Coordinates of C-alpha atoms and ligand atoms in Angstrom, one line a residue:
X1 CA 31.0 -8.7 -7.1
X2 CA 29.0 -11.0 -9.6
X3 CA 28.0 -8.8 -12.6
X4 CA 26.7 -9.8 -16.4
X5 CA 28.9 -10.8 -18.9
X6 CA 26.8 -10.5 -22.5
X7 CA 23.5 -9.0 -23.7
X8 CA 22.4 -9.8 -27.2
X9 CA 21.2 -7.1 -29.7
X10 CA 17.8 -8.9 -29.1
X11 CA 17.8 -8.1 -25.5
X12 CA 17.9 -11.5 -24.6
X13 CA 20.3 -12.3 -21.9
X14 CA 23.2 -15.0 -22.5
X15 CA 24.6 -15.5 -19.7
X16 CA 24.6 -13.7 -16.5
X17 CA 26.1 -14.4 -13.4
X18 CA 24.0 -13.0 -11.1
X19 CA 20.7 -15.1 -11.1
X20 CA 17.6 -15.3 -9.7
X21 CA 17.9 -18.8 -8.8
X22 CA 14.6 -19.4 -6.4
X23 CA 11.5 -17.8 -6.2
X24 CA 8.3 -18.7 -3.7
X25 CA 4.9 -17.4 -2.7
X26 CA 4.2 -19.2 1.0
X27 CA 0.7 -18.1 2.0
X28 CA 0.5 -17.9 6.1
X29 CA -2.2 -18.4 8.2
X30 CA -3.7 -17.9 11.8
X31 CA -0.3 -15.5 12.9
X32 CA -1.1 -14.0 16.3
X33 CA -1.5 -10.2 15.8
X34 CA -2.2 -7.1 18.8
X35 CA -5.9 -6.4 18.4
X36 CA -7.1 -2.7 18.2
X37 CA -7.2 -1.0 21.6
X38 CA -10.8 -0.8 21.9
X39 CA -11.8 -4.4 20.2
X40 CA -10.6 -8.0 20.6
X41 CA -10.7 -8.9 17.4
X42 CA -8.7 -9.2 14.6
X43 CA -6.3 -11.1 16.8
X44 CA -5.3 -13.6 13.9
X45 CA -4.1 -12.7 10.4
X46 CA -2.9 -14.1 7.0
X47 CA -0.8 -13.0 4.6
X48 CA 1.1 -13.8 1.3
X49 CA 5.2 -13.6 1.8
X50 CA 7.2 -13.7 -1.3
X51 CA 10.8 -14.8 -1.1
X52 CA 13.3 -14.5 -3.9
X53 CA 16.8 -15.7 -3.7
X54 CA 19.7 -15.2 -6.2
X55 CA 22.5 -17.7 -6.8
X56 CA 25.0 -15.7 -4.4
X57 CA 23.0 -16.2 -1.7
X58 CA 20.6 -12.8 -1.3
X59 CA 17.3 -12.7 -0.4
X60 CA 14.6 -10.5 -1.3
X61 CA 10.9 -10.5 0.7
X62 CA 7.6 -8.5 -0.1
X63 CA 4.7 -9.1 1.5
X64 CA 0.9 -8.5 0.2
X65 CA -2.8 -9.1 2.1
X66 CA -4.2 -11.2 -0.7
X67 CA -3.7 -14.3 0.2
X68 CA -5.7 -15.9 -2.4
X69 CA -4.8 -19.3 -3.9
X70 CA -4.6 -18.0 -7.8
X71 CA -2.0 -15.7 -6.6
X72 CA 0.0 -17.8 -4.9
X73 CA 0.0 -20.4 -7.8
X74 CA 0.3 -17.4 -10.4
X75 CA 3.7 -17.4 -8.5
X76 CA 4.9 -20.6 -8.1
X77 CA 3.7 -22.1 -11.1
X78 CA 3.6 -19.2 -13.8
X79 CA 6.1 -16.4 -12.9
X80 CA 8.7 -18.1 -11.1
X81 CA 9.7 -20.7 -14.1
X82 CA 9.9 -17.8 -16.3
X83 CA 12.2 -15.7 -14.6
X84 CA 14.6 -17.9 -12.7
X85 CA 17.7 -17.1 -14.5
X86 CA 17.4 -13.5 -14.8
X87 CA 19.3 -10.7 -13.0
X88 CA 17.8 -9.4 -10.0
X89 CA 19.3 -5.9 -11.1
X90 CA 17.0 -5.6 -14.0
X91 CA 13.8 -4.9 -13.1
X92 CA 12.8 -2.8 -16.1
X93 CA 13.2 -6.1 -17.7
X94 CA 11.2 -8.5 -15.9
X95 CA 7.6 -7.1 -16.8
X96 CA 8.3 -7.5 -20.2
X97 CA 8.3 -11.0 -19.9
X98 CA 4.7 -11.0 -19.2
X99 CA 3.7 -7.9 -21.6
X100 CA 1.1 -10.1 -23.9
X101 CA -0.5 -11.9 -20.3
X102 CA -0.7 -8.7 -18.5
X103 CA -3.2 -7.5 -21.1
X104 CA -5.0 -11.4 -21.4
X105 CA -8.7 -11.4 -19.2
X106 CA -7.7 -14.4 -17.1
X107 CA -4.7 -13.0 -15.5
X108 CA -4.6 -9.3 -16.0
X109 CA -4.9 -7.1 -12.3
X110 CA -3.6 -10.5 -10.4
X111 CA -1.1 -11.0 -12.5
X112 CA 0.3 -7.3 -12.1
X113 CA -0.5 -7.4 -8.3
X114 CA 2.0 -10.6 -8.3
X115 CA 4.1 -9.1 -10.4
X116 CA 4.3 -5.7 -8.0
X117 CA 5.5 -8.2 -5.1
X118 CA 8.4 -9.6 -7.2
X119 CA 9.6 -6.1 -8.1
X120 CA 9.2 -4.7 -4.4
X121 CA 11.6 -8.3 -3.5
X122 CA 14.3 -7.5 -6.3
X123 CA 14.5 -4.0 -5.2
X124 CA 15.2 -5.2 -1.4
X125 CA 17.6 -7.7 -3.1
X126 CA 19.2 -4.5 -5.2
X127 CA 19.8 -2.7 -2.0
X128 CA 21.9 -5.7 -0.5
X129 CA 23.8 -6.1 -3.4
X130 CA 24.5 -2.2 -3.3
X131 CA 25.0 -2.1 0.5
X132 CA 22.2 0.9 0.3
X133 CA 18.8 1.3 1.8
X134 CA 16.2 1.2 -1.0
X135 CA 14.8 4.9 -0.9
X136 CA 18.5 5.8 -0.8
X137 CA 18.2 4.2 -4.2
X138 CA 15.3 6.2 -5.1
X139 CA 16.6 9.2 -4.8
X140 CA 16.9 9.6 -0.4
X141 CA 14.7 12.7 -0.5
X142 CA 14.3 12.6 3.4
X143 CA 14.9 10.1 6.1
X144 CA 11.4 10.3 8.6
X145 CA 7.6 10.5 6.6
X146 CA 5.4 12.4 8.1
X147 CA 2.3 9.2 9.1
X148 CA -1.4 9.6 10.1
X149 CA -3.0 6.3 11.6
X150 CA -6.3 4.6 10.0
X151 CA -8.5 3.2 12.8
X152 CA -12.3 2.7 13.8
X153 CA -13.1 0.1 11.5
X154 CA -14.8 -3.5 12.1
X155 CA -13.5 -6.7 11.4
X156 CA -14.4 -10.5 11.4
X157 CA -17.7 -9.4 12.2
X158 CA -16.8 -7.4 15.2
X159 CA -19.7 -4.9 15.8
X160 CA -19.4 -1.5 14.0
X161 CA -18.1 1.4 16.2
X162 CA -20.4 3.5 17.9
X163 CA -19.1 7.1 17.7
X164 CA -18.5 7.4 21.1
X165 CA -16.2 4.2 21.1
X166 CA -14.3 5.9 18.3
X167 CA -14.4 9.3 19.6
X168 CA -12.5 7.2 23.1
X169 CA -10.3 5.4 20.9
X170 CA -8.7 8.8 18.7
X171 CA -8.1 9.9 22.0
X172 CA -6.4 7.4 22.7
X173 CA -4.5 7.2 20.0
X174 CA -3.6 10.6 20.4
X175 CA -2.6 10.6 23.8
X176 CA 0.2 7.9 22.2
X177 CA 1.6 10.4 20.5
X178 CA -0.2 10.8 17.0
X179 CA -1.4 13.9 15.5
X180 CA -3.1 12.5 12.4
X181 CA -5.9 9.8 12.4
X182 CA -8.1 8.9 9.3
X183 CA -11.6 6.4 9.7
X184 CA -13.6 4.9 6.9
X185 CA -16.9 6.6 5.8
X186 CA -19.8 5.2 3.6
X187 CA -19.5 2.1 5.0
X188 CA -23.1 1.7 6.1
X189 CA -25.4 -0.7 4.0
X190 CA -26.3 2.6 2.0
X191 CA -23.9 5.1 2.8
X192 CA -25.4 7.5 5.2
X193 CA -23.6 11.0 4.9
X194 CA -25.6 11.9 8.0
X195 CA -24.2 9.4 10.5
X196 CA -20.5 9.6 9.1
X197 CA -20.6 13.4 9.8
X198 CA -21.5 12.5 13.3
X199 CA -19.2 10.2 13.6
X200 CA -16.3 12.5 12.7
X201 CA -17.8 15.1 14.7
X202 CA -17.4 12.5 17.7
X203 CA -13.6 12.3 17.1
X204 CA -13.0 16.1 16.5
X205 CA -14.6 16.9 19.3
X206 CA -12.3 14.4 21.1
X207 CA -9.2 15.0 20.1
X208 CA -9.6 18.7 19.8
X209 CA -8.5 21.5 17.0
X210 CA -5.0 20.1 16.5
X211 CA -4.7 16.9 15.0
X212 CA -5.8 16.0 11.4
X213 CA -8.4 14.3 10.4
X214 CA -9.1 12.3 7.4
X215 CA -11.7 10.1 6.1
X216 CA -11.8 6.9 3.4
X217 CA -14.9 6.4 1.7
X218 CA -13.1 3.0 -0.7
X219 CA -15.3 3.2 -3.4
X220 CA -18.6 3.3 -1.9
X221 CA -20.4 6.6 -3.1
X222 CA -22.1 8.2 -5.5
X223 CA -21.4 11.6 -6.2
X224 CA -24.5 13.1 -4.5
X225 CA -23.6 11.1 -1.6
X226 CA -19.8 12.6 -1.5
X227 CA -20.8 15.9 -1.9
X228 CA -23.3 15.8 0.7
X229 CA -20.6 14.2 3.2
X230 CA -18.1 16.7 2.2
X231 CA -20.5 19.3 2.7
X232 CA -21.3 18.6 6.1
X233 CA -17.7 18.0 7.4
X234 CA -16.4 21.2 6.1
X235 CA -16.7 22.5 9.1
X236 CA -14.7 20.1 11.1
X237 CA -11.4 20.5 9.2
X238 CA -11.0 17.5 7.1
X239 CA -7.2 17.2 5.6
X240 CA -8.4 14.7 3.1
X241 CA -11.5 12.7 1.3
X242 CA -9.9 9.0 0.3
X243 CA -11.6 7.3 -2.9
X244 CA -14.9 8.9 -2.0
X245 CA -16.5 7.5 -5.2
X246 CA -17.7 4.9 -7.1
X247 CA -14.7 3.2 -8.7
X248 CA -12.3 6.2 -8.5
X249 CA -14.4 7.9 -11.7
X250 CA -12.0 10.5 -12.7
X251 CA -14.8 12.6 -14.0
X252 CA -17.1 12.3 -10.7
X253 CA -14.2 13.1 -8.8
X254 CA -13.4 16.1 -11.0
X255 CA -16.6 17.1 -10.2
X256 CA -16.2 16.2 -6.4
X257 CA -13.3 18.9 -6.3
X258 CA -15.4 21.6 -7.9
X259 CA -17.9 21.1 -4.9
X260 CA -16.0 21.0 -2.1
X261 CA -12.3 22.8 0.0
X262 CA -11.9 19.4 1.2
X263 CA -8.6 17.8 -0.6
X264 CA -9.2 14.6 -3.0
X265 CA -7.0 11.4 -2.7
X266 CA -6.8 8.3 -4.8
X267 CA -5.3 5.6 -6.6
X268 CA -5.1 3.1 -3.6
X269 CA -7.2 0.6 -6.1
X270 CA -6.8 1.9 -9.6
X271 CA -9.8 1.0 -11.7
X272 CA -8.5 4.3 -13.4
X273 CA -5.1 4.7 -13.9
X274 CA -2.7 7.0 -11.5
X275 CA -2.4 8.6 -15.3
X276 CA -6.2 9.1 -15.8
X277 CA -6.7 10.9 -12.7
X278 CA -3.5 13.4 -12.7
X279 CA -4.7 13.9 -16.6
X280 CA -8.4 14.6 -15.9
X281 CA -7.4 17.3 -12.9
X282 CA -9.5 14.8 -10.3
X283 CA -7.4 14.7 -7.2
X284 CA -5.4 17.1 -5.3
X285 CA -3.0 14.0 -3.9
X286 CA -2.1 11.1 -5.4
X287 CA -1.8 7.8 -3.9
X288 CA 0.5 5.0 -5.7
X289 CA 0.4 1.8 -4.1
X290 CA 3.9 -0.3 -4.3
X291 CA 2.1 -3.6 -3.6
X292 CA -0.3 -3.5 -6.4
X293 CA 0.6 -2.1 -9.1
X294 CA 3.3 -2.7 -10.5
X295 CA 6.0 -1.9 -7.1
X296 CA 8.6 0.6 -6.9
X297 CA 9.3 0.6 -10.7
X298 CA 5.4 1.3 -11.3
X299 CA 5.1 4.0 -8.5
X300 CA 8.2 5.8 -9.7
X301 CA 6.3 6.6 -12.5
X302 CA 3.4 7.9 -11.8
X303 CA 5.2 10.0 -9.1
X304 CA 7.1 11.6 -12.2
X305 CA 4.1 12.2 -13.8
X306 CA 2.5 13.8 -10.8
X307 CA 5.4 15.9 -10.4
X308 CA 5.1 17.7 -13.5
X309 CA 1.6 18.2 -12.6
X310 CA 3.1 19.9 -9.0
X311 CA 0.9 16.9 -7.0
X312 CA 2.2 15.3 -3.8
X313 CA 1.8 11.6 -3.4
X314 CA -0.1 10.7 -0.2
X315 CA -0.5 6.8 0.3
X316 CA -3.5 4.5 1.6
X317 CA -3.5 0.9 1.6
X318 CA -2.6 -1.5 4.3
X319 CA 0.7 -2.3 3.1
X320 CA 2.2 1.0 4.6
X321 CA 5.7 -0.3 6.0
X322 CA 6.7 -1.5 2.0
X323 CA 5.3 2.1 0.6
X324 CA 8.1 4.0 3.4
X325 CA 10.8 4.0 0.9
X326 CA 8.9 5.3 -2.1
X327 CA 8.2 8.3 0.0
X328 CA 11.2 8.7 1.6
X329 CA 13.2 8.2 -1.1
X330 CA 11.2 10.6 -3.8
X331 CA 10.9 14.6 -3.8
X332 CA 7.1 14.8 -3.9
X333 CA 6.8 11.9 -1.5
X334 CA 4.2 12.4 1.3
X335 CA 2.3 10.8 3.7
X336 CA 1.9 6.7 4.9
X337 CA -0.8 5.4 6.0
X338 CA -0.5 3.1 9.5
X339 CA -3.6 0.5 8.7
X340 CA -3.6 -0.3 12.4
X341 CA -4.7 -3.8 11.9
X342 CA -2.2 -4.4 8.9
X343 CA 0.5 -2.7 11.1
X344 CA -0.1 -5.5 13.7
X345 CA 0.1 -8.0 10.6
X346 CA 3.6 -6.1 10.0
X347 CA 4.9 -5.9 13.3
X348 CA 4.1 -10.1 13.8
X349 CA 5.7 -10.9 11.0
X350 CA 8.7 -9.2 10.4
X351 CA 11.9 -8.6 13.2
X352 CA 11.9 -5.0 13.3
X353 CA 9.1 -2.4 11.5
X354 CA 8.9 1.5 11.7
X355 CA 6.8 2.5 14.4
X356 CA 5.4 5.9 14.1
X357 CA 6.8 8.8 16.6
X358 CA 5.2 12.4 16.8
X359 CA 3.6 12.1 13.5
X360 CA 6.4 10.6 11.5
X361 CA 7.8 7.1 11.4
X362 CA 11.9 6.7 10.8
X363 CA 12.7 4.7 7.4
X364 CA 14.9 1.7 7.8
X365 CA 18.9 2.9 6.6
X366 CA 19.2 -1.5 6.6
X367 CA 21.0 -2.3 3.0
X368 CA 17.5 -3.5 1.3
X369 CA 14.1 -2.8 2.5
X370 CA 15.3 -3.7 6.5
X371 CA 12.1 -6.0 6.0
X372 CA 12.9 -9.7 7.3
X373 CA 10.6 -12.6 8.9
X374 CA 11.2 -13.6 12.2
X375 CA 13.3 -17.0 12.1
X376 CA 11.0 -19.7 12.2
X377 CA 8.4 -18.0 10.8
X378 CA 7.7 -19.5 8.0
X379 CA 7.4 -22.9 9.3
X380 CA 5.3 -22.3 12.0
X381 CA 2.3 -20.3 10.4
X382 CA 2.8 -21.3 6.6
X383 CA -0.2 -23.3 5.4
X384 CA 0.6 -25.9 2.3
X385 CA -1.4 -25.6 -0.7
Ligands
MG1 MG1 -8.1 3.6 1.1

């Protein structure tokens, strides 16, 4: 095997003979995806794919929904010069690079967003190298997670649901085998605690006493708002309340918890750190997300943190497939999130992804992250920038 040779007192590397020797951000376009049961649409997606090849011949892929052009070029232009030539192994190392530009207004969350995806693609890459699975390299606490299915929401303009379509579709879902669903609340142009407790009404009263149900609020509330809502759906068994409020305020959500039994969940989009929120006692779950902050390497930390604290990690986002391995692979992992229309994203672009089964979905035991595009891909749905 290809290993370093020298490493000077400065921490600059000398030589090394495993390299990153290519690195490239394709953004894709139009990809055919499997619409949600009771709509038509989404049945097109885009997505940014991040390959990463080393000198022996490895690839590493990661995948993210922002398809933006500033992120793409923040790749291909501003990250990739500066670390081809370093060793894939060292991924402690490669943020330091960028220390002084993470912190700079014009780059700052893109630029740790971009730099999440490189660290998720040299952790796939680590696992080839080692002939392990990656959350066998973060510790293989269990092999299955334990997966609850986000539905109900509109797309692309797609008319909102009414409860009785999504009362038909969590039956539906359920009937397929899943025991945990989760829809999106506040999402009216006011949020309307009102209609979202009817709303989940509809779906508990269709799937019955026995499967969970969660809801999201991303970001949309105030606190009176929240409370109200959580008030009302006490009664209908709630397992979780997702970033109810106003960017995730640690001390609204604080106050959230005092007001309600219904659990708290965040850090899907960290305005507030993971840190702030374990620190301030403002969520009974905590929910790292690989693709955005700061990838494996980021998430490991802030599930130490939590696990002095005694919190599980949960997950929401829709890049569910790359956040398997972080809670497989770590004690207080917990629960992913299967973004149904992300999923389909997922399942079109990559050869083989988990699917769940009875509640759980099975992580990959593929050296890497067991995460590869379909051949051909690339060229077919890629769009030149
Ligand atoms: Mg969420």
């Amino acid at each position: 095997m290809l290993q370093d040779v020298y490493v000077q007192q400065d921490n600059t590397v000398v030589e090394t003979r495993i390299k990153i020797a290519r690195i490239q951000a394709h953004k894709l376009a139009n990809i055919p995806i499997t619409p949600p049961p009771y709509r038509d649409k989404p049945n097109k997606e885009g997505a940014l794919l991040l390959q990463v090849e080393t000198n022996d011949g490895l690839v590493g892929w990661a995948t993210s929904g922002y398809t933006h052009h500033v992120a793409i070029d923040l790749i291909n232009k501003y990250i990739a010069p500066k670390i081809v030539g370093e060793n894939p192994m060292r991924t402690e190392r490669i943020p330091l690079l960028f220390d002084r530009a993470s912190f700079e207004r014009p780059l700052g969350r893109t630029l740790i967003s971009a730099l999440a995806m490189i660290d998720i693609a040299l952790w796939d890459i680590k696992g080839k190298m080692l002939g392990q699975p990656v959350h066998h390299l973060l510790g293989g606490a269990r092999d299955k997670v334990p997966v609850y299915v986000t539905h109900g929401a509109a797309y692309d303009n797609a008319p909102v649901y009414s409860p009785e379509e999504l009362a038909a579709e969590a039956a539906h879902l359920v009937k397929l085998g899943n025991n945990h669903l989760k829809n999106t609340v506040g999402r009216q142009p006011i949020p309307d605690p009102k209609d979202d407790y009817i709303r989940m009404r509809a779906m508990r009263e269709a799937v019955g006493p026995n499967v969970k149900l969660a809801m999201d609020g991303n970001l949309r509330m105030t606190l009176a708002q929240a409370v109200e809502l959580c008030k009302r759906c006490e009664e209908l068994d709630i397992s979780f309340v997702e970033e109810p409020l106003y960017y995730n305020d640690p001390r609204l959500l604080r106050e959230l918890r005092s007001k309600t039994i219904i659990p708290v969940a965040a850090a899907e989009n960290e305005k507030f750190s993971a840190r702030d929120l374990i620190l301030a006692d403002a969520v009974d779950y905590i929910q790292p997300n690989v693709n955005n902050d700061g990838g494996y390497s980021a998430a490991i930390r802030t599930a130490a943190l939590a696990k002095l604290f005694h919190i599980p990690l949960s997950h929401g986002n829709g890049n569910g497939p790359h956040n398997i391995a972080l809670h497989a692979g770590l004690s207080n992992g917990g629960l992913v999130e299967y973004h149904f229309h992300k999923w389909m994203a997922y399942n079109a672009i990559f050869k083989s992804v988990p699917q769940p089964e009875n509640g759980y979905l099975t992580v990959s035991q593929e050296p890497g992250l067991g995460l590869e595009p379909k051949d051909g891909l690339i060229e077919e749905f890629s769009v030149q920038m």
